[in-house]
GROMACS .gro file of C-alpha atoms in nm:
model
  142
    1GLU     CA    1  -1.506  -0.753   0.872
    2PHE     CA    2  -1.770  -0.576   0.661
    3VAL     CA    3  -1.568  -0.252   0.654
    4ARG     CA    4  -1.249  -0.443   0.563
    5LYS     CA    5  -1.420  -0.621   0.271
    6ALA     CA    6  -1.582  -0.301   0.145
    7THR     CA    7  -1.250  -0.114   0.164
    8ILE     CA    8  -1.061  -0.386  -0.021
    9ASN     CA    9  -1.330  -0.414  -0.290
   10ARG     CA   10  -1.327  -0.038  -0.347
   11LEU     CA   11  -0.948  -0.044  -0.374
   12ARG     CA   12  -0.965  -0.336  -0.621
   13SER     CA   13  -1.216  -0.149  -0.838
   14ALA     CA   14  -1.001   0.163  -0.834
   15ILE     CA   15  -0.683  -0.013  -0.946
   16GLU     CA   16  -0.873  -0.190  -1.223
   17SER     CA   17  -1.004   0.144  -1.350
   18VAL     CA   18  -0.672   0.329  -1.315
   19ASP     CA   19  -0.414   0.100  -1.471
   20HIS     CA   20  -0.432  -0.220  -1.669
   21GLY     CA   21  -0.056  -0.274  -1.638
   22TYR     CA   22  -0.101  -0.480  -1.319
   23ASP     CA   23  -0.212  -0.832  -1.237
   24GLU     CA   24  -0.372  -0.920  -0.907
   25THR     CA   25  -0.189  -1.184  -0.707
   26HIS     CA   26  -0.176  -1.327  -0.357
   27VAL     CA   27   0.090  -1.214  -0.108
   28SER     CA   28   0.090  -1.365   0.237
   29GLY     CA   29   0.017  -1.110   0.510
   30PHE     CA   30  -0.171  -0.869   0.282
   31ASP     CA   31  -0.538  -0.839   0.193
   32ILE     CA   32  -0.470  -0.751  -0.168
   33ALA     CA   33  -0.167  -0.733  -0.398
   34TRP     CA   34  -0.079  -0.642  -0.756
   35VAL     CA   35   0.237  -0.695  -0.955
   36PRO     CA   36   0.335  -0.524  -1.280
   37LYS     CA   37   0.244  -0.736  -1.582
   38SER     CA   38   0.544  -0.911  -1.729
   39LYS     CA   39   0.659  -0.828  -2.079
   40LEU     CA   40   0.792  -1.086  -2.324
   41PHE     CA   41   1.153  -1.079  -2.205
   42SER     CA   42   1.138  -0.848  -1.906
   43ARG     CA   43   0.955  -0.769  -1.589
   44GLY     CA   44   0.686  -0.500  -1.605
   45LYS     CA   45   0.765  -0.149  -1.486
   46GLY     CA   46   0.630  -0.009  -1.164
   47PRO     CA   47   0.625  -0.106  -0.799
   48ARG     CA   48   0.449  -0.404  -0.650
   49LEU     CA   49   0.136  -0.270  -0.480
   50LEU     CA   50   0.028  -0.424  -0.151
   51GLY     CA   51  -0.281  -0.334   0.051
   52GLN     CA   52  -0.355  -0.418   0.411
   53PHE     CA   53  -0.653  -0.320   0.624
   54VAL     CA   54  -0.597  -0.285   0.998
   55ALA     CA   55  -0.824  -0.161   1.276
   56CYS     CA   56  -0.589   0.129   1.352
   57VAL     CA   57  -0.298   0.259   1.147
   58ASP     CA   58  -0.041   0.323   1.420
   59ARG     CA   59   0.324   0.256   1.498
   60ASP     CA   60   0.269  -0.117   1.557
   61ALA     CA   61   0.076  -0.155   1.230
   62VAL     CA   62   0.355   0.027   1.041
   63VAL     CA   63   0.623  -0.201   1.190
   64ASP     CA   64   0.419  -0.514   1.115
   65ALA     CA   65   0.337  -0.411   0.755
   66TRP     CA   66   0.701  -0.317   0.690
   67THR     CA   67   0.816  -0.654   0.825
   68GLN     CA   68   0.562  -0.845   0.614
   69ALA     CA   69   0.648  -0.647   0.300
   70GLY     CA   70   1.017  -0.719   0.354
   71LYS     CA   71   0.942  -1.091   0.326
   72THR     CA   72   0.765  -1.063  -0.011
   73GLY     CA   73   1.050  -1.056  -0.257
   74GLY     CA   74   1.389  -0.944  -0.368
   75SER     CA   75   1.563  -0.642  -0.225
   76THR     CA   76   1.579  -0.473  -0.566
   77ASP     CA   77   1.201  -0.471  -0.619
   78GLU     CA   78   1.019  -0.148  -0.548
   79VAL     CA   79   0.725  -0.206  -0.315
   80CYS     CA   80   0.441   0.029  -0.221
   81VAL     CA   81   0.219  -0.059   0.076
   82LEU     CA   82  -0.118   0.106   0.127
   83LEU     CA   83  -0.182   0.060   0.499
   84MET     CA   84  -0.552   0.137   0.547
   85GLY     CA   85  -0.752   0.164   0.866
   86ALA     CA   86  -1.074   0.296   1.015
   87ALA     CA   87  -0.862   0.491   1.263
   88VAL     CA   88  -0.528   0.661   1.208
   89ALA     CA   89  -0.269   0.769   1.465
   90PRO     CA   90  -0.136   1.127   1.462
   91SER     CA   91   0.088   1.204   1.165
   92GLY     CA   92   0.393   1.271   1.386
   93GLU     CA   93   0.374   0.920   1.535
   94LEU     CA   94   0.340   0.766   1.189
   95ALA     CA   95   0.626   0.972   1.047
   96ARG     CA   96   0.859   0.864   1.329
   97ALA     CA   97   0.767   0.498   1.279
   98ILE     CA   98   0.826   0.517   0.902
   99VAL     CA   99   1.160   0.696   0.942
  100GLU     CA  100   1.267   0.433   1.196
  101GLN     CA  101   1.177   0.149   0.959
  102ARG     CA  102   1.354   0.311   0.663
  103ARG     CA  103   1.666   0.353   0.874
  104ARG     CA  104   1.657  -0.008   0.995
  105ARG     CA  105   1.545  -0.190   0.682
  106GLY     CA  106   1.623   0.024   0.379
  107THR     CA  107   1.440   0.250   0.141
  108GLY     CA  108   1.306   0.017  -0.132
  109LEU     CA  109   0.963   0.033   0.027
  110THR     CA  110   0.710   0.314   0.035
  111LEU     CA  111   0.444   0.288   0.303
  112ILE     CA  112   0.139   0.511   0.275
  113PRO     CA  113  -0.093   0.536   0.578
  114VAL     CA  114  -0.453   0.577   0.457
  115ASP     CA  115  -0.766   0.671   0.649
  116ALA     CA  116  -1.024   0.434   0.499
  117ARG     CA  117  -1.312   0.655   0.616
  118ASN     CA  118  -1.230   0.936   0.371
  119TRP     CA  119  -0.926   0.805   0.174
  120GLU     CA  120  -0.700   1.079   0.306
  121ALA     CA  121  -0.339   0.963   0.297
  122HIS     CA  122  -0.009   1.070   0.446
  123MET     CA  123   0.150   1.071   0.100
  124PRO     CA  124   0.530   1.085   0.087
  125LEU     CA  125   0.677   1.314  -0.177
  126ASP     CA  126   0.861   1.022  -0.335
  127ALA     CA  127   0.552   0.797  -0.358
  128PRO     CA  128   0.511   0.615  -0.691
  129ALA     CA  129   0.291   0.789  -0.946
  130ILE     CA  130   0.051   0.492  -0.958
  131ALA     CA  131  -0.014   0.528  -0.582
  132LYS     CA  132  -0.081   0.901  -0.614
  133THR     CA  133  -0.322   0.843  -0.903
  134LEU     CA  134  -0.495   0.557  -0.724
  135LEU     CA  135  -0.552   0.753  -0.403
  136ALA     CA  136  -0.672   1.060  -0.594
  137ARG     CA  137  -0.926   0.837  -0.768
  138LEU     CA  138  -1.040   0.689  -0.437
  139ARG     CA  139  -1.079   1.035  -0.276
  140THR     CA  140  -1.288   1.173  -0.561
  141GLY     CA  141  -1.486   0.856  -0.612
  142ALA     CA  142  -1.443   0.891  -0.987
   0.00000   0.00000   0.00000
């Protein structure tokens, strides 16, 4: 529980220092969530950012996070899930699980497995820029 809280607090601090274009909100099934700030007559730009801490980032955690994220909103919204854990399965296992979920449920979601011990991530090439910036900030501690 201590590691989960510390991880979530560090992530919260990082997003607050990286981009002020997001508001924190509550999303069932996730430890932390941000949505783009709304403009006067339009929705803010950027993906919804969801963070979840699990004991081990593995195939089952990927499937569960993908399922939970699919319940959070409309199919046209871009969603980015940071799935963080103190242990991470081999990258091949994670890649197969992510490919399987994309094939079954669509591609409007980006899931990024993150090792919370050192903030190393299996970053997809098409990950949103905000996620890349956020994880770079977390890795460097700046």
